[in-house]
Short mmCIF file of C-alpha atoms in Angstrom, two decimals:
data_model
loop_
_atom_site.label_atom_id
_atom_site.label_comp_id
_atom_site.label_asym_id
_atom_site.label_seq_id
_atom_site.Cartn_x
_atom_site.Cartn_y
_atom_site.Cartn_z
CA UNK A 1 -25.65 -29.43 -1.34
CA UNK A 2 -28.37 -29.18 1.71
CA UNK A 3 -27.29 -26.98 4.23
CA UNK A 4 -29.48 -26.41 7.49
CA UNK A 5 -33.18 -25.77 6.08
CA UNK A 6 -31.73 -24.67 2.20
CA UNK A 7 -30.47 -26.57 -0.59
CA UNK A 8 -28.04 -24.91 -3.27
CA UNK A 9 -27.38 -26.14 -6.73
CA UNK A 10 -24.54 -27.09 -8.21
CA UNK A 11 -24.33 -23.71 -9.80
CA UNK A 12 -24.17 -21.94 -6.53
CA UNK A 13 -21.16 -24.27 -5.10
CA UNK A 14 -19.08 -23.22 -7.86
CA UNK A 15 -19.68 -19.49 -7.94
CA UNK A 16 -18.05 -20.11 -4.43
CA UNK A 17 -15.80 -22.30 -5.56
CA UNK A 18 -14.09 -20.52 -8.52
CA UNK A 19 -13.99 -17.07 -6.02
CA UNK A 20 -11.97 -18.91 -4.07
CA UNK A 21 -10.11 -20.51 -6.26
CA UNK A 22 -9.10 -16.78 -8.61
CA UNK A 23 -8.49 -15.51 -4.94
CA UNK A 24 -5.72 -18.06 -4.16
CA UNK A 25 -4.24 -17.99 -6.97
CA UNK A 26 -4.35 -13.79 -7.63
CA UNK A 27 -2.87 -13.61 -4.05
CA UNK A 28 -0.23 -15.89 -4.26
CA UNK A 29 0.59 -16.23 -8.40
CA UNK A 30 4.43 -16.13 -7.54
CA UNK A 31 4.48 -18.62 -5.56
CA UNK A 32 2.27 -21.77 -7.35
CA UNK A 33 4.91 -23.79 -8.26
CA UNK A 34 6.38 -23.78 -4.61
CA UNK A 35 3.04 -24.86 -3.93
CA UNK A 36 2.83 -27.24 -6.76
CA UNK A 37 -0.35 -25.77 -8.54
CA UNK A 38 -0.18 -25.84 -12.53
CA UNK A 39 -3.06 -23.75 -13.15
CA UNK A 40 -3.44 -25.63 -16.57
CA UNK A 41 -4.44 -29.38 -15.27
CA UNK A 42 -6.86 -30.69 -13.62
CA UNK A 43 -6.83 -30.02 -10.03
CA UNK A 44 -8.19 -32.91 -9.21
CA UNK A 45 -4.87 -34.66 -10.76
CA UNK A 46 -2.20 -33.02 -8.49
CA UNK A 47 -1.72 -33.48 -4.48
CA UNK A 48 -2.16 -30.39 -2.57
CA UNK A 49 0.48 -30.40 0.34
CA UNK A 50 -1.32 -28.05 2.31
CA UNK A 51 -4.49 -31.25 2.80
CA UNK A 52 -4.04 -34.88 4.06
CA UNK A 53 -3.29 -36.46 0.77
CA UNK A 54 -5.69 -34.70 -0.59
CA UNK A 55 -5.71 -32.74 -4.32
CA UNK A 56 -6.29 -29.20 -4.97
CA UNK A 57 -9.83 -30.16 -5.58
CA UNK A 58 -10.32 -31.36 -2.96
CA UNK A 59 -8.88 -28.23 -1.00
CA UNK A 60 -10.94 -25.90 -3.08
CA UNK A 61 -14.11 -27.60 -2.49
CA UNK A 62 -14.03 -27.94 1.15
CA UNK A 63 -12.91 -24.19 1.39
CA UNK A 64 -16.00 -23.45 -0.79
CA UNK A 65 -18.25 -25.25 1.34
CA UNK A 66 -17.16 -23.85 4.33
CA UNK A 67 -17.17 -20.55 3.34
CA UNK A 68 -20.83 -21.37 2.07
CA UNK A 69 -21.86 -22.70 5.00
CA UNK A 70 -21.25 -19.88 7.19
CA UNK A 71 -22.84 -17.36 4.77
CA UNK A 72 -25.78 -19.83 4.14
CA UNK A 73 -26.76 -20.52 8.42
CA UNK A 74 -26.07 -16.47 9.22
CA UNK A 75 -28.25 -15.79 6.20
CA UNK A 76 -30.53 -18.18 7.67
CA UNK A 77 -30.75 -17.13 11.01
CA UNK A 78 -31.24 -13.83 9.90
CA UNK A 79 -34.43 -14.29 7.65
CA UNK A 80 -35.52 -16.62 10.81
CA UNK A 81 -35.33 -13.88 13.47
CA UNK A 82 -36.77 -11.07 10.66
CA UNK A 83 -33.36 -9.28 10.19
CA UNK A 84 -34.22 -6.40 7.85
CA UNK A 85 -31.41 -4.45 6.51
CA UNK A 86 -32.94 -4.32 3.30
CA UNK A 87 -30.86 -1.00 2.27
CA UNK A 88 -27.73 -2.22 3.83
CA UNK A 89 -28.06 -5.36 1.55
CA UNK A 90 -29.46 -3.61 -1.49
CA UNK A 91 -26.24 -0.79 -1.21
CA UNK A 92 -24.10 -3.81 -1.15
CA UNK A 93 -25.07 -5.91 -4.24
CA UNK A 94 -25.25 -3.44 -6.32
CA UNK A 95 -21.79 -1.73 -4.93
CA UNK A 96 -20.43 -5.25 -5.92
CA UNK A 97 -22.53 -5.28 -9.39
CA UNK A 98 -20.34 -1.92 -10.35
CA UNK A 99 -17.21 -3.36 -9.71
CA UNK A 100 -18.13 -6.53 -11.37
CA UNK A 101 -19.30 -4.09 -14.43
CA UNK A 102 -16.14 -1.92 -14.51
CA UNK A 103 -13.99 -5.71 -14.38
CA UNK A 104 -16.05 -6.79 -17.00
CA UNK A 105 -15.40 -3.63 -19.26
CA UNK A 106 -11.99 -3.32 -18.65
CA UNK A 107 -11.77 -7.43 -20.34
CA UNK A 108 -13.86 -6.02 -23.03
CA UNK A 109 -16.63 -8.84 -21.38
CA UNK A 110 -20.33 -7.81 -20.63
CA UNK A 111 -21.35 -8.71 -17.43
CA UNK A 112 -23.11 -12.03 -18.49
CA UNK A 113 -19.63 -13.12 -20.32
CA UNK A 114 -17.30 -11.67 -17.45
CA UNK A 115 -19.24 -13.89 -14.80
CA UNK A 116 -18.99 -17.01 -16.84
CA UNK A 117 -15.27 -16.22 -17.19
CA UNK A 118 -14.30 -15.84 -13.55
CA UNK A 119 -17.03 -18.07 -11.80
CA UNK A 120 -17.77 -20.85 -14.82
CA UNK A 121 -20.11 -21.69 -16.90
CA UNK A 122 -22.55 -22.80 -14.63
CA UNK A 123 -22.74 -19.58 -13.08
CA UNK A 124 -24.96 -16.86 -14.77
CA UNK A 125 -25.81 -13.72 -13.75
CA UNK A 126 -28.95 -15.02 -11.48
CA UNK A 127 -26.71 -17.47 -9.95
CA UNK A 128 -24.21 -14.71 -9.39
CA UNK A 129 -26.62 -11.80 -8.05
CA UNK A 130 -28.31 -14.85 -5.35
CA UNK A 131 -25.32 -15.58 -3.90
CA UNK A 132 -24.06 -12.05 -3.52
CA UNK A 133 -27.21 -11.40 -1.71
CA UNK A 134 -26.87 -14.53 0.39
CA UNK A 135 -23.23 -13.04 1.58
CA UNK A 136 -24.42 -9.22 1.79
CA UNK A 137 -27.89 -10.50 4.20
CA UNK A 138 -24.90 -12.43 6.24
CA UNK A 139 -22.65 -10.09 6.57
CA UNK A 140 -25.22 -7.29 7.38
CA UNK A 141 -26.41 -9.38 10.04
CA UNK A 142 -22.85 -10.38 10.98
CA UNK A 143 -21.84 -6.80 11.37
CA UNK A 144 -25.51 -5.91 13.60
CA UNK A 145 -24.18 -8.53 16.23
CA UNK A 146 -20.86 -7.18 15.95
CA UNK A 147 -21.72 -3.57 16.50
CA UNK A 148 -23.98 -4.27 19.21
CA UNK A 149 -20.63 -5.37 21.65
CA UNK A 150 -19.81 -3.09 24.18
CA UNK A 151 -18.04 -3.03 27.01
CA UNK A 152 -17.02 -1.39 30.51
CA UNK A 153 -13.74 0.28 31.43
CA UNK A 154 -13.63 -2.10 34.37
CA UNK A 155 -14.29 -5.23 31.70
CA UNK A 156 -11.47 -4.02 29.21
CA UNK A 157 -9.10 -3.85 32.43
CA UNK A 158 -10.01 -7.07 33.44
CA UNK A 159 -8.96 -8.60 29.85
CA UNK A 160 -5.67 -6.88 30.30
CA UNK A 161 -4.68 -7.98 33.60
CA UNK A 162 -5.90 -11.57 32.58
CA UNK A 163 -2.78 -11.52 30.26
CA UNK A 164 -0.59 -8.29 30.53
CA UNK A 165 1.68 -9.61 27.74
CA UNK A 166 -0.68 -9.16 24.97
CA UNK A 167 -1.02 -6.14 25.09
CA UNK A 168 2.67 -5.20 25.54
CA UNK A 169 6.10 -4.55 23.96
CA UNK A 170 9.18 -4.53 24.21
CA UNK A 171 12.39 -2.69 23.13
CA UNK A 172 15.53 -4.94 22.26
CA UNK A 173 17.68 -4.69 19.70
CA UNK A 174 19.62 -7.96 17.77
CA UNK A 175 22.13 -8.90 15.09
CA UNK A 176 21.09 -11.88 12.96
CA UNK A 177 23.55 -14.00 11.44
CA UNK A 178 22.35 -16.46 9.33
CA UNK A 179 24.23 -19.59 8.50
CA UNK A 180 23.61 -18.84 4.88
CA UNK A 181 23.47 -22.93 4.24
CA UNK A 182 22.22 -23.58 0.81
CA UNK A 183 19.49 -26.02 -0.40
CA UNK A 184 22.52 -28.54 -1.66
CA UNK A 185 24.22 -28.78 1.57
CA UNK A 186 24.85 -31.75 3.45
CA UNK A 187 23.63 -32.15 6.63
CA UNK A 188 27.22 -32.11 8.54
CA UNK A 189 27.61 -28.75 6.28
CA UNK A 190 24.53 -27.37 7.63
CA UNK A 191 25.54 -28.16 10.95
CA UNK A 192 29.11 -26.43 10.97
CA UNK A 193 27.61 -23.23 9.35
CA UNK A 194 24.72 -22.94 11.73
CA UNK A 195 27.41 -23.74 14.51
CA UNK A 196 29.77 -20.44 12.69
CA UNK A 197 26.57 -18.01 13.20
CA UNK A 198 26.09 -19.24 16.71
CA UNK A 199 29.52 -18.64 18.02
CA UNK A 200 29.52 -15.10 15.57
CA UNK A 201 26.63 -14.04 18.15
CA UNK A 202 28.23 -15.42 21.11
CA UNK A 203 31.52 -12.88 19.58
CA UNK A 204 28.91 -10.08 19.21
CA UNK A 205 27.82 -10.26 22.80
CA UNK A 206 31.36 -10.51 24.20
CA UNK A 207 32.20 -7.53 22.45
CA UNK A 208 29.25 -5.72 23.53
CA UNK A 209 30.18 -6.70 27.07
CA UNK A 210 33.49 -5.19 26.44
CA UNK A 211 32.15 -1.39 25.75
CA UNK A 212 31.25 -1.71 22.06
CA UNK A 213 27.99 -0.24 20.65
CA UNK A 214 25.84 -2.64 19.53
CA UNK A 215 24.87 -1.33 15.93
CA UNK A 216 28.69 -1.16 15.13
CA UNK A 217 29.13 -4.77 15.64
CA UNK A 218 26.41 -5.90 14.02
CA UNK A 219 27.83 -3.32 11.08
CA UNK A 220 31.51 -4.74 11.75
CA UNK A 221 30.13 -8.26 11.66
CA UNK A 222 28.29 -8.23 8.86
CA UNK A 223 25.15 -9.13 10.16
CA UNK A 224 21.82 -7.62 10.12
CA UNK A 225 21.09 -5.21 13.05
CA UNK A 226 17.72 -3.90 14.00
CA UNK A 227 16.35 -1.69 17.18
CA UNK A 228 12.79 -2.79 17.38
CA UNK A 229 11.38 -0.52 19.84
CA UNK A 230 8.02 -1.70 20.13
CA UNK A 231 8.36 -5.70 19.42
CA UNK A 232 4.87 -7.67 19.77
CA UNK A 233 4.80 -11.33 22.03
CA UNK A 234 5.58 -14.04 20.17
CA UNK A 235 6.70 -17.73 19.85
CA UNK A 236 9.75 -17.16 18.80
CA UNK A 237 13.25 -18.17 20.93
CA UNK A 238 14.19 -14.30 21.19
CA UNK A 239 10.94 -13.05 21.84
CA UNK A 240 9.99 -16.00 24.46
CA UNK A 241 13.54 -14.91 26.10
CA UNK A 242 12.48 -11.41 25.93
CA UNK A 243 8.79 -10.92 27.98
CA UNK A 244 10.14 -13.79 30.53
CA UNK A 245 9.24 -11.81 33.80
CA UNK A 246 12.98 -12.21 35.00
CA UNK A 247 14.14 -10.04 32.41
CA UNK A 248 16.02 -7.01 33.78
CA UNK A 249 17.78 -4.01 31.32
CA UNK A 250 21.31 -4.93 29.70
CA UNK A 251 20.41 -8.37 29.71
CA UNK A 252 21.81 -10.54 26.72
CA UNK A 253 21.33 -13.83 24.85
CA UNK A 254 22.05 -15.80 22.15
CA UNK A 255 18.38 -17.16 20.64
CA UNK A 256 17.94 -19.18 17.85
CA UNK A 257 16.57 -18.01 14.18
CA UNK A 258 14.67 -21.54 13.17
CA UNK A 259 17.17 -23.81 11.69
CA UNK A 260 18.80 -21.03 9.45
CA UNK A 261 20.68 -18.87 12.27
CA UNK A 262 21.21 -16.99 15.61
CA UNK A 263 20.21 -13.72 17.29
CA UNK A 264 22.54 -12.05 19.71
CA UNK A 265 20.02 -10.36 21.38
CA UNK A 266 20.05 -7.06 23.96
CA UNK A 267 16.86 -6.13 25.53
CA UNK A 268 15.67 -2.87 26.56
CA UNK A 269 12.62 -2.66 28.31
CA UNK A 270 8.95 -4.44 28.58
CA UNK A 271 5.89 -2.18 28.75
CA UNK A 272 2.50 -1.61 28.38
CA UNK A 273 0.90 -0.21 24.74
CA UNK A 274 -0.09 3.46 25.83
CA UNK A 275 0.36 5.52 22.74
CA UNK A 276 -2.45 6.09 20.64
CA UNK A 277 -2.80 4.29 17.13
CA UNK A 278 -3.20 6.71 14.37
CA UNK A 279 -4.85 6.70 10.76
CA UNK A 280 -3.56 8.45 7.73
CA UNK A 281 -3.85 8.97 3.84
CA UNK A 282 -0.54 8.67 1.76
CA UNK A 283 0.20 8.91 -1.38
CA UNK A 284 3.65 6.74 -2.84
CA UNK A 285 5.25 8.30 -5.95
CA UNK A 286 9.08 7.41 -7.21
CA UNK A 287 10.46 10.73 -6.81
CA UNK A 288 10.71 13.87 -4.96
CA UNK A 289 9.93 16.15 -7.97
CA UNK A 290 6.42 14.16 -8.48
CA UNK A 291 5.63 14.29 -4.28
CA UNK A 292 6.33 18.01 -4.39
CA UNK A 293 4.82 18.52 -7.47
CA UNK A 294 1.31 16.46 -5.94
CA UNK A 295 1.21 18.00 -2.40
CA UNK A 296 1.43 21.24 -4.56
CA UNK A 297 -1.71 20.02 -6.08
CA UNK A 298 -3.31 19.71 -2.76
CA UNK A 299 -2.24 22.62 -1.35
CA UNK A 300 -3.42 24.71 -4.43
CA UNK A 301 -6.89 23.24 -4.10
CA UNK A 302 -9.59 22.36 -1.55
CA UNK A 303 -7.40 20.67 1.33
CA UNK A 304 -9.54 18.28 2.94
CA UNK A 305 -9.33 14.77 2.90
CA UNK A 306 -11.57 13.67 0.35
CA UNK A 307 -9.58 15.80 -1.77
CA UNK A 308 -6.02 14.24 -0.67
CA UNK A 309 -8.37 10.43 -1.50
CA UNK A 310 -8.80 11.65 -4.54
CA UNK A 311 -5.25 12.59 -5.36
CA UNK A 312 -4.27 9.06 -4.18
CA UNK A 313 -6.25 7.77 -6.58
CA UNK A 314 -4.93 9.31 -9.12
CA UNK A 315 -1.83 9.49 -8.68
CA UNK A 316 -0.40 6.76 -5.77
CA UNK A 317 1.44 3.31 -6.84
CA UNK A 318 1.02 1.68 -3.08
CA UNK A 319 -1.75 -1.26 -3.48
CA UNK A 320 -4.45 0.50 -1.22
CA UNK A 321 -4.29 3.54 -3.69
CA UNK A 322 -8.24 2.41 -4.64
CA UNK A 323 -9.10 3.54 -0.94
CA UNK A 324 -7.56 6.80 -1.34
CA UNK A 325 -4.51 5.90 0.28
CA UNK A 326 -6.04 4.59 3.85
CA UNK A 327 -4.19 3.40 6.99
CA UNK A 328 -6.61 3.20 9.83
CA UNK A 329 -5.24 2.12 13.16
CA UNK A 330 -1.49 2.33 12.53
CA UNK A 331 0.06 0.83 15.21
CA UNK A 332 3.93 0.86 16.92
CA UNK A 333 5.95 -1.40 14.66
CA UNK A 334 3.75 -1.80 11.88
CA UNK A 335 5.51 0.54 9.16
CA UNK A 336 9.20 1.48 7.93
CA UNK A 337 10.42 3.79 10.86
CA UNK A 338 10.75 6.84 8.93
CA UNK A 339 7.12 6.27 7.98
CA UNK A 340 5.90 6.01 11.95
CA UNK A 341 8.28 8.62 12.41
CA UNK A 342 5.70 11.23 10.97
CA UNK A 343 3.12 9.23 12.01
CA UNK A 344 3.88 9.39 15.75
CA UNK A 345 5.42 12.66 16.12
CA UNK A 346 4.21 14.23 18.98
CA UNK A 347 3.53 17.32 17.48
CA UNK A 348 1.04 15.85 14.79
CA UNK A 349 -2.48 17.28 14.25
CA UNK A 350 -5.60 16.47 12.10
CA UNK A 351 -4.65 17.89 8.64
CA UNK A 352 -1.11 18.00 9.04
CA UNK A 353 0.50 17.14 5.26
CA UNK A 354 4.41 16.31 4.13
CA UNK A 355 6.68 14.19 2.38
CA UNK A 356 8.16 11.12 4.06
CA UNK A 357 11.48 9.59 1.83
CA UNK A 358 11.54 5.22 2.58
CA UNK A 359 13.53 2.51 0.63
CA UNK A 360 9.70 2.47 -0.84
CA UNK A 361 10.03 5.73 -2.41
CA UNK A 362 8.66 9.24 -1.36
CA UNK A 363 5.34 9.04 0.70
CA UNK A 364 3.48 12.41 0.15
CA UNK A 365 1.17 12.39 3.95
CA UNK A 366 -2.21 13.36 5.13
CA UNK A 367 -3.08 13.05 8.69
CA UNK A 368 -6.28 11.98 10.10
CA UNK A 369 -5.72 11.50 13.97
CA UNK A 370 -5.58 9.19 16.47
CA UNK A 371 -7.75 6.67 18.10
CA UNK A 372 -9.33 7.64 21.24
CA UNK A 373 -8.16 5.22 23.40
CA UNK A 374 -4.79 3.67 24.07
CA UNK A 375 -3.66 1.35 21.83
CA UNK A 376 -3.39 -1.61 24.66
CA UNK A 377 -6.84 -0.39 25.23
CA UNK A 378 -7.96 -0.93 22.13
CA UNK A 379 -6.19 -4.21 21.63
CA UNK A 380 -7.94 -5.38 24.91
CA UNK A 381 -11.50 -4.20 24.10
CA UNK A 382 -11.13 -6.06 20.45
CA UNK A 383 -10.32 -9.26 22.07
CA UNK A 384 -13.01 -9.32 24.06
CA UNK A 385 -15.34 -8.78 21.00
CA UNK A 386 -13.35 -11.14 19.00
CA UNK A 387 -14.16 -13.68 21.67
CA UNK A 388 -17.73 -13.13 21.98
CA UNK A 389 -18.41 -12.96 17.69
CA UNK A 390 -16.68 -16.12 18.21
CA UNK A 391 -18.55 -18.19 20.49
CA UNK A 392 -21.72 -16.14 18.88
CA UNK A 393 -20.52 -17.65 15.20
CA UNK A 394 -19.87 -20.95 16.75
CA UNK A 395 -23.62 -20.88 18.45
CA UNK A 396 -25.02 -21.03 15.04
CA UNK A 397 -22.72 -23.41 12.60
CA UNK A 398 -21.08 -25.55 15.07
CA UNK A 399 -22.03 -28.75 13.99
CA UNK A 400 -23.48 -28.53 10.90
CA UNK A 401 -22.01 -29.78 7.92
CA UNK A 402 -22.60 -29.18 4.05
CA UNK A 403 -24.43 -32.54 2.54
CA UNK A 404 -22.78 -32.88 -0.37
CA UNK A 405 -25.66 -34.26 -3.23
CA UNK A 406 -25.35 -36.11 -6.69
CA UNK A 407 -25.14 -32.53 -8.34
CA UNK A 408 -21.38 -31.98 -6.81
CA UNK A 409 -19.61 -34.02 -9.27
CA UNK A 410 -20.63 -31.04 -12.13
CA UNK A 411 -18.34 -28.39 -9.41
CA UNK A 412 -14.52 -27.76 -10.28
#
């Protein structure tokens, strides 16, 4: 393929090609056959649904040449305008070299054998380190543009009173009661079930009306109650209902769930994001005796946060246990509520440890602290920057389009 001033080899289109493709299907492996992917035929034999009667092929290459294009123009433009981040770049390949290396070994591969496995077998380890450089020159300069985005107290105000809502939340709590139709149903069956959970939550809100707390009827009712105190905007029926300006405490409603159900619905309160996001280390174990037994190990040693990292990765099961256990920029809503419990306890300093019990399993916590700003501040002051990398992106590939050469039909 040509692609502004460069032109790439067919070698190079599929060491984008088969990352994509070992992404999408590591990320989603339970779910291929809803998809309709069978991993062992050709893709270019079976419809993808998520294309215009296109195959998975087809939906592989086009997200590989995307995806190249990008990083080929912002590599580009960067060698055009004499970018150096030479270190930045250097720190980067070979950060991603190391991982490669510890994949490899781990398969029992070298690294020559590993990147034939994963990328194919026109991809060898030249091919490989190029286009990692490509992506780490593009990114560097990415993240330069990105950095360099600043803006005024007055600005980041303006962005919220463009669109209040954004940045809000609100406090309702519902009952759900689904119509519990299954996939063989008729549609007239459908119909009367969904019609049963409808009038259920018009019961649940006549009940309320009559003095009855609303958790007990959702409890009596069998349907499934939640108190979301700090519910994003949305698209949704309920949440639509919920930021309209003319809504007022105690108000009620029926909303719809989809096609599946309805929400009786009791809102709270609207109002702005003013707590402060926080960041924190955890470490998930099974059991108490094991969280005791770790924070022990903390305690007894250096206490600092590198240490805690390094206890996470040893010893945590959650998926981000490679990062040492990292949340940055928790938010309101985001987490199991015994979870943001401990995170958002008033009382909470930098350092602060304990153990946190969830339907996940026991949470052993380190604290790191919160963000400096208001989280509706913060939320503001990213779309802003979100909005300028975007029309900055845009600047450079907007209209420029991967020529696809003889070479393409060796790809996939």
């Amino acid at each position: 393929v040509t692609i502004g001033n460069e032109t790439y080899t067919a070698a190079d289109v599929s060491y984008f090609y088969n990352t994509i493709y070992n992404s999408f299907v590591s990320q989603n492996s339970y779910y291929l056959s809803v998809y309709g992917l069978d991993t062992s035929k050709s893709l270019k034999e079976q419809d993808c649904p998520v294309t215009d009667g296109g195959t998975w092929y087809d939906y592989f290459r086009d997200q590989a040449l995307s995806s190249m294009t990008s990083y080929s123009l912002l590599a580009q433009k960067a060698e055009a305008e004499g970018f150096d981040a030479s270190e930045e770049v250097e720190q980067s390949v070979q950060e991603t070299l190391s991982d490669l290396d510890a994949s490899a070994a781990s398969a029992g591969y070298t690294r020559a054998q590993y990147i034939k496995a994963v990328c194919g077998p026109l991809v060898n380890q030249k091919v490989f380190e190029r286009n990692i450089h490509m992506m780490a020159l593009a990114q560097a300069y990415s993240n330069s543009y990105a950095d360099s985005l600043s803006y005024t107290s007055d600005e980041v105000q303006a962005a919220y009173d463009a669109d209040p809502k954004s940045y809000q939340s609100v406090d309702i709590e519902y009952i759900l009661f689904s119509s519990g139709a299954g996939s063989d149903a008729t549609d007239e069956e459908k119909a009367q079930l969904l019609d049963e959970a409808k009038q259920k939550a018009e019961t649940a809100l006549s009940r309320y009306a009559q003095g009855e707390a609303f958790d007990a009827i959702g409890e009596d009712m069998e349907g499934s109650y939640a108190h979301v105190a700090y519910a994003a905007n949305g698209s949704s029926d309920m949440l639509t209902w919920a930021f309209d300006d003319a809504r007022q405490a105690g108000d009620t409603t029926v909303a719809t769930y989809g096609e599946t159900g309805y929400y009786a619905v009791l809102f709270h309160s609207r109002s702005r994001n003013d707590y402060h996001a926080v960041s924190v280390r955890h470490i998930l174990v099974s059991d108490e005796d094991t969280a005791n037994d770790v924070l022990k190990q903390y305690t007894d040693g250096e206490q600092t946060e590198d240490a805690f990292a390094a206890l996470a990765v040893a010893n945590s099961t959650d998926s981000n246990a490679s990062s040492g256990g990292l949340y940055t920029d928790i938010y309101r809503g985001q987490m199991v509520s015994e979870f943001e419990d401990w995170c958002f306890d008033p009382s909470r300093q930098p350092g602060d440890t304990g153990i946190v019990q969830t339907s996940y399993g026991y949470h052993v916590m380190y604290f790191i602290g919160q963000s400096e700003n208001p989280y509706w501040y913060d939320q503001a002051e990213s779309s802003l920057k979100n909005d300028a990398y975007n029309e900055w992106h845009s600047a450079i590939t907007d209209g420029v389009e991967a020529e696809q050469l003889s070479g393409m039909k060796y790809v996939g």
